[in-house]
CSV table of C-alpha atoms in Angstrom, one decimal:
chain,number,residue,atom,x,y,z
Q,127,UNK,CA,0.0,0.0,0.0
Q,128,UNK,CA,1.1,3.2,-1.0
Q,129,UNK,CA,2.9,5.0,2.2
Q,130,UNK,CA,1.4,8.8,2.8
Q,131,UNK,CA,4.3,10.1,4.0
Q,132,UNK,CA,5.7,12.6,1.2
Q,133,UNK,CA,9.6,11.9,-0.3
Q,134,UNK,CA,10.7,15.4,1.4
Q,135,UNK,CA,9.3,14.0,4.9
Q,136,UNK,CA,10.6,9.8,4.4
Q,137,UNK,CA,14.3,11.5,3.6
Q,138,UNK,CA,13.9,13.7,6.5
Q,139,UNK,CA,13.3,10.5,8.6
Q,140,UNK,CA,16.3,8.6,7.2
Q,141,UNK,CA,18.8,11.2,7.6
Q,142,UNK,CA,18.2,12.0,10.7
Q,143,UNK,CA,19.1,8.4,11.9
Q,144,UNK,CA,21.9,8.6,10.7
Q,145,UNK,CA,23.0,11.8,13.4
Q,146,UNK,CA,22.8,12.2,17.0
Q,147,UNK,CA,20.5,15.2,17.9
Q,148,UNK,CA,22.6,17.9,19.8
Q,149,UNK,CA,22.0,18.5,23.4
Q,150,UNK,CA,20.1,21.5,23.8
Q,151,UNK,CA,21.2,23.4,26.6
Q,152,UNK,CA,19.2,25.4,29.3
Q,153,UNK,CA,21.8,28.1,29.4
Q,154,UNK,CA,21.4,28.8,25.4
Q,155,UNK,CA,21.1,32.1,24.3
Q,156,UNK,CA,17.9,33.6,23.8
Q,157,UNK,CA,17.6,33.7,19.7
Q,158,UNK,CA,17.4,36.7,18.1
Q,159,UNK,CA,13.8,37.7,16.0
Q,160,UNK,CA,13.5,36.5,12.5
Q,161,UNK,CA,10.6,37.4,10.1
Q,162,UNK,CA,8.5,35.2,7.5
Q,163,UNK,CA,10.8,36.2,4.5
Q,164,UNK,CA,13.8,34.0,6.4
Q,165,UNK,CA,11.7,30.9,6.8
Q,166,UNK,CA,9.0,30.7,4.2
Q,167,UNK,CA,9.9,33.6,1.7
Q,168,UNK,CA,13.1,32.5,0.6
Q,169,UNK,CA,15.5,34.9,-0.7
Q,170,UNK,CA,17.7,33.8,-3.8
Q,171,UNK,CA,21.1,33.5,-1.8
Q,172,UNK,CA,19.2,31.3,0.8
Q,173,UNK,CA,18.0,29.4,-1.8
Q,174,UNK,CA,21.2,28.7,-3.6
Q,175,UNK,CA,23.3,27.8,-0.1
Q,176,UNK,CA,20.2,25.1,1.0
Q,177,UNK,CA,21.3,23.9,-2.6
Q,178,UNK,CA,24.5,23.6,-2.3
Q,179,UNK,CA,24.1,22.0,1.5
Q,180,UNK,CA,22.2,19.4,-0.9
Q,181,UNK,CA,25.0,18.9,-3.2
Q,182,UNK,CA,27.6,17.5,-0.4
Q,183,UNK,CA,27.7,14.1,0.6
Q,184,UNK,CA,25.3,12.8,2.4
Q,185,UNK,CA,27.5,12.6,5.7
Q,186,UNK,CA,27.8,16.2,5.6
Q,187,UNK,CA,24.0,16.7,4.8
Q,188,UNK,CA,23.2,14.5,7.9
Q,189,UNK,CA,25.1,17.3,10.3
Q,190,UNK,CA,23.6,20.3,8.3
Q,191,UNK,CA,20.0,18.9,9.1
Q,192,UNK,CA,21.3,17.2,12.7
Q,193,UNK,CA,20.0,20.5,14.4
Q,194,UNK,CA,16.0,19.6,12.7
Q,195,UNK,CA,16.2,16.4,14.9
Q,196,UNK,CA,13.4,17.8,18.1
Q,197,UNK,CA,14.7,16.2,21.3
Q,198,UNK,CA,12.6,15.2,24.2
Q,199,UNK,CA,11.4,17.7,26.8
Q,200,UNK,CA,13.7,16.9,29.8
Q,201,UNK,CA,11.3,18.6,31.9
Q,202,UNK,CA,8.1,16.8,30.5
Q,203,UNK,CA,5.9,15.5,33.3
Q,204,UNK,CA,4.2,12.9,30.4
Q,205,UNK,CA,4.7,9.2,31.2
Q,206,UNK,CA,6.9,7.6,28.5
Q,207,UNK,CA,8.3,4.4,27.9
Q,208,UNK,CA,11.4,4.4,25.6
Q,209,UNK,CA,10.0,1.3,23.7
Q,210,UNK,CA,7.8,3.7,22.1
Q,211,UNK,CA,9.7,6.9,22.1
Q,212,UNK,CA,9.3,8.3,18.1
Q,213,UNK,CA,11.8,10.0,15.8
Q,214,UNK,CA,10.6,13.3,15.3
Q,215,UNK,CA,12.0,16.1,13.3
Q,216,UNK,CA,11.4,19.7,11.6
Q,217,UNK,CA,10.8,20.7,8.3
Q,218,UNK,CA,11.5,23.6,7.2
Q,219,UNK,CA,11.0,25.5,3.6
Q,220,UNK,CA,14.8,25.4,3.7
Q,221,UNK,CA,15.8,22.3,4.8
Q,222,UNK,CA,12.8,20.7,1.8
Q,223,UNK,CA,15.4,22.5,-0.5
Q,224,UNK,CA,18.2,20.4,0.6
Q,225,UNK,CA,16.6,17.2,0.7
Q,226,UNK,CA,15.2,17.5,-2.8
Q,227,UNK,CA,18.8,19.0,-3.7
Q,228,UNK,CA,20.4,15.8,-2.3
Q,229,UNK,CA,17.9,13.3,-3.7
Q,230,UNK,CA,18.2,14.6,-7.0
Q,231,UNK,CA,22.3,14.9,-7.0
Q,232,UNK,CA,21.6,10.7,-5.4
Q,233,UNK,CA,19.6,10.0,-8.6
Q,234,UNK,CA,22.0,11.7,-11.1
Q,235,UNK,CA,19.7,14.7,-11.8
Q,236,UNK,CA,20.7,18.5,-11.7
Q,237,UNK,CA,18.5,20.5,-9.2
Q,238,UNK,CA,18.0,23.8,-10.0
Q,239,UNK,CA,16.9,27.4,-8.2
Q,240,UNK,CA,13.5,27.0,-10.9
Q,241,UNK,CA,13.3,23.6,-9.3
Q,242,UNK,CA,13.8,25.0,-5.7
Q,243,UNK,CA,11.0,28.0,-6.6
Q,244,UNK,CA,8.5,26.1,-8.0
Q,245,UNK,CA,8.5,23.6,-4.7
Q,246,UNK,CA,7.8,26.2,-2.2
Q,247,UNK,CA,5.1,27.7,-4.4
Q,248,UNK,CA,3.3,23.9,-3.5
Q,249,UNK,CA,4.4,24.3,-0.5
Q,250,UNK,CA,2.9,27.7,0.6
Q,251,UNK,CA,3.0,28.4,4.3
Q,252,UNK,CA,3.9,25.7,5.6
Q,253,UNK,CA,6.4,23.6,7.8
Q,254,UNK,CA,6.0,20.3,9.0
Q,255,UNK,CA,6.7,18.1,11.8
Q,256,UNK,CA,7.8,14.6,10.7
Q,257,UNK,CA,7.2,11.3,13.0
Q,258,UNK,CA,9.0,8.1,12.5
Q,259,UNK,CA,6.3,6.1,14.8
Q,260,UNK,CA,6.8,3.2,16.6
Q,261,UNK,CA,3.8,0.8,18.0
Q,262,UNK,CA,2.3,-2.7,18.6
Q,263,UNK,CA,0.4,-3.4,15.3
Q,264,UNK,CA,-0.1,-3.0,12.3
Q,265,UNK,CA,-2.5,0.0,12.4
Q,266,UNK,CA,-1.3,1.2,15.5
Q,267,UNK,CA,-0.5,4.7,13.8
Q,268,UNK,CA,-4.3,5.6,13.8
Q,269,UNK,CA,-3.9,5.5,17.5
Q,270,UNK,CA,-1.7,8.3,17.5
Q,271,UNK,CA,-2.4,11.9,18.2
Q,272,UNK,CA,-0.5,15.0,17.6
Q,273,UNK,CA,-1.3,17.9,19.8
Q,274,UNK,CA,0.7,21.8,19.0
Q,275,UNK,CA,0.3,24.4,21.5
Q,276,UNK,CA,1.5,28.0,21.5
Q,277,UNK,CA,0.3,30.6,24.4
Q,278,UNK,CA,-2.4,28.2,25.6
Q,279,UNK,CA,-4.3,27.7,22.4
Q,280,UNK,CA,-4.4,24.7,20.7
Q,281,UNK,CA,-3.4,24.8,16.7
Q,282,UNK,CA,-4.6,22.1,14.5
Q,283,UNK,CA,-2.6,21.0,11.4
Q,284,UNK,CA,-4.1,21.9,8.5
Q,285,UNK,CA,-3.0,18.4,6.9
Q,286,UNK,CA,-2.1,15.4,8.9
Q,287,UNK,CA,-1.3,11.8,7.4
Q,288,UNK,CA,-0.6,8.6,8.9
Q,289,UNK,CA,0.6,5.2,7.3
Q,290,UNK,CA,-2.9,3.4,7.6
Q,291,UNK,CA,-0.5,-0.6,7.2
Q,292,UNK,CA,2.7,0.0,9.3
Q,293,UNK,CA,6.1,-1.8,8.6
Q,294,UNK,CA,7.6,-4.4,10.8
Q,295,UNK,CA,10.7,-3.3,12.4
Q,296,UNK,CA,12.2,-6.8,13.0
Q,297,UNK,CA,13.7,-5.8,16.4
Q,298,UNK,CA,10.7,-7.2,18.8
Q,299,UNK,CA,11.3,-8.3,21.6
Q,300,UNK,CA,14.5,-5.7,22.5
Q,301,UNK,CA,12.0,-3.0,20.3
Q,302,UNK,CA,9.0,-2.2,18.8
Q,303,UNK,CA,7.4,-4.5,16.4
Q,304,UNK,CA,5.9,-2.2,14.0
Q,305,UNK,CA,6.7,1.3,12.8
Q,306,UNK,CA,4.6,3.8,10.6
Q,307,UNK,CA,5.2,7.6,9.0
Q,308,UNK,CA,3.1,10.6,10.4
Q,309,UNK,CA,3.4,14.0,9.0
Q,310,UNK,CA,1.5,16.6,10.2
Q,311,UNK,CA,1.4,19.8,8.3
Q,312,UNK,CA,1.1,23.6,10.5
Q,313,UNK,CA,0.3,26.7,8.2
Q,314,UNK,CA,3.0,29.7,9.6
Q,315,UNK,CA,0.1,32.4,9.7
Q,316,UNK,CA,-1.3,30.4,12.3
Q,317,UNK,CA,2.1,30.3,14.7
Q,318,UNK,CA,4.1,33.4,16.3
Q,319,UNK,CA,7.0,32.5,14.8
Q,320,UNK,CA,9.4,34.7,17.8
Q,321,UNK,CA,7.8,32.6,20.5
Q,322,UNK,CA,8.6,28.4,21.1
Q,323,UNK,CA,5.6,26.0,21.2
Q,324,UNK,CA,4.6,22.7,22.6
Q,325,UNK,CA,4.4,19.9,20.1
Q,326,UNK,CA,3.2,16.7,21.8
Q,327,UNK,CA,3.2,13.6,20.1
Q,328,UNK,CA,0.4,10.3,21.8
Q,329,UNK,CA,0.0,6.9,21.6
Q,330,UNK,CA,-2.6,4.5,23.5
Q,331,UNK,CA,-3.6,7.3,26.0
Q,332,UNK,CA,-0.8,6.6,28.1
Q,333,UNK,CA,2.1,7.7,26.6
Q,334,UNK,CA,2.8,11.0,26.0
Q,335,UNK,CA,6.6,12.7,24.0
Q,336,UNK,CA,6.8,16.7,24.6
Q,337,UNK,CA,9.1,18.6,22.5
Q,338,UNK,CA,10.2,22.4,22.7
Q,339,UNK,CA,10.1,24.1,19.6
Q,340,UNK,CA,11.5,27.6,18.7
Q,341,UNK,CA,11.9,28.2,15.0
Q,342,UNK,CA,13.6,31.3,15.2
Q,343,UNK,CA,16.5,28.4,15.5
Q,344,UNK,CA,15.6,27.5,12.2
Q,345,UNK,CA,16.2,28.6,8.5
């Protein structure tokens, strides 16, 4: 069955296993303000360096997009259980660019700045927040709920796909039998792009992954 997860979103996934999220720390700077025109609007010179990030090898574009890799809320009050515990990751305008730049350089194509143009048309407003699930059957994913929150008010997504048949993972017992795509889609008009949200990712009820998100650490 066809998977719903979009290429930009499955490369997103598979890259970021292949780096080890950074450690954010409580004593980072507070980010300067950024504006719409550095994370949707791209200019031409943004454009061409997310290109050229693309171009490298992949090793190289695995540290570029290490930093879109969320990490877990250390101060989450949620009840986890590791077994479970997803892959999550941002997507950005900008880092889209790079992936398609590095799939097409991987399947001997050029990609080019009409190429890169042309995708963030489709794409609009908005950024997306990736989920490499992992559950207990093979529908499991339609369990799952996503949940953003900025200033007390809940956001929807104004697309969100799940794999309805997930994939076996061939690591049960020591992990999770089954694993499925997620991808939920926020529009930037809804979100105060200077302020962090809540992004909380459920499974069964019970289990609950809080992540910290601040885009103005993003391009």
């Amino acid at each position: 069955m066809k998977k719903v997860l979009n290429i930009i979103a499955t490369l997103a996934l598979v890259i970021s296993m292949l780096v080890t999220p950074a450690v954010v720390s409580a004593a980072t700077k507070k980010p300067a303000p950024i504006s719409k025109n550095r994370l949707i609007n791209l200019s031409d010179s943004l454009i061409k360096e997310a290109i050229n990030i693309g171009n490298n090898e992949t090793s190289k574009v695995s540290d570029v997009l290490a930093k879109y890799s969320l990490n877990l809320n250390p101060n989450s009050k949620y009840e986890t259980l590791e077994l479970f515990t997803p892959d999550v990751s941002l997507i950005t305008p900008y880092k889209g660019i790079i992936l398609e730049s590095w799939k097409a350089r991987m399947d001997g194509l050029d990609y080019t700045i009409a190429d890169a143009k042309n995708s963030l048309k489709k794409n609009g407003s908005n950024i997306y927040i990736s989920i490499q699930a992992y559950g207990t059957s093979v529908s499991f994913a339609q369990l799952c709920t996503v949940t953003l929150i900025q200033n007390g008010k809940v956001i929807k997504p104004v697309s969100l796909s799940k794999d309805k048949i997930a994939d076996t993972t061939y690591s049960w017992p020591k992990g999770a039998a089954y694993k499925a795509g997620i991808l939920a889609a926020y529009n930037v008009n809804q979100i105060d792009i200077n302020k962090p949200f809540t992004f909380v990712y459920g499974y069964l009820d019970h289990y609950k992954y809080e992540y910290i998100v601040d885009l103005r650490n993003y391009k």
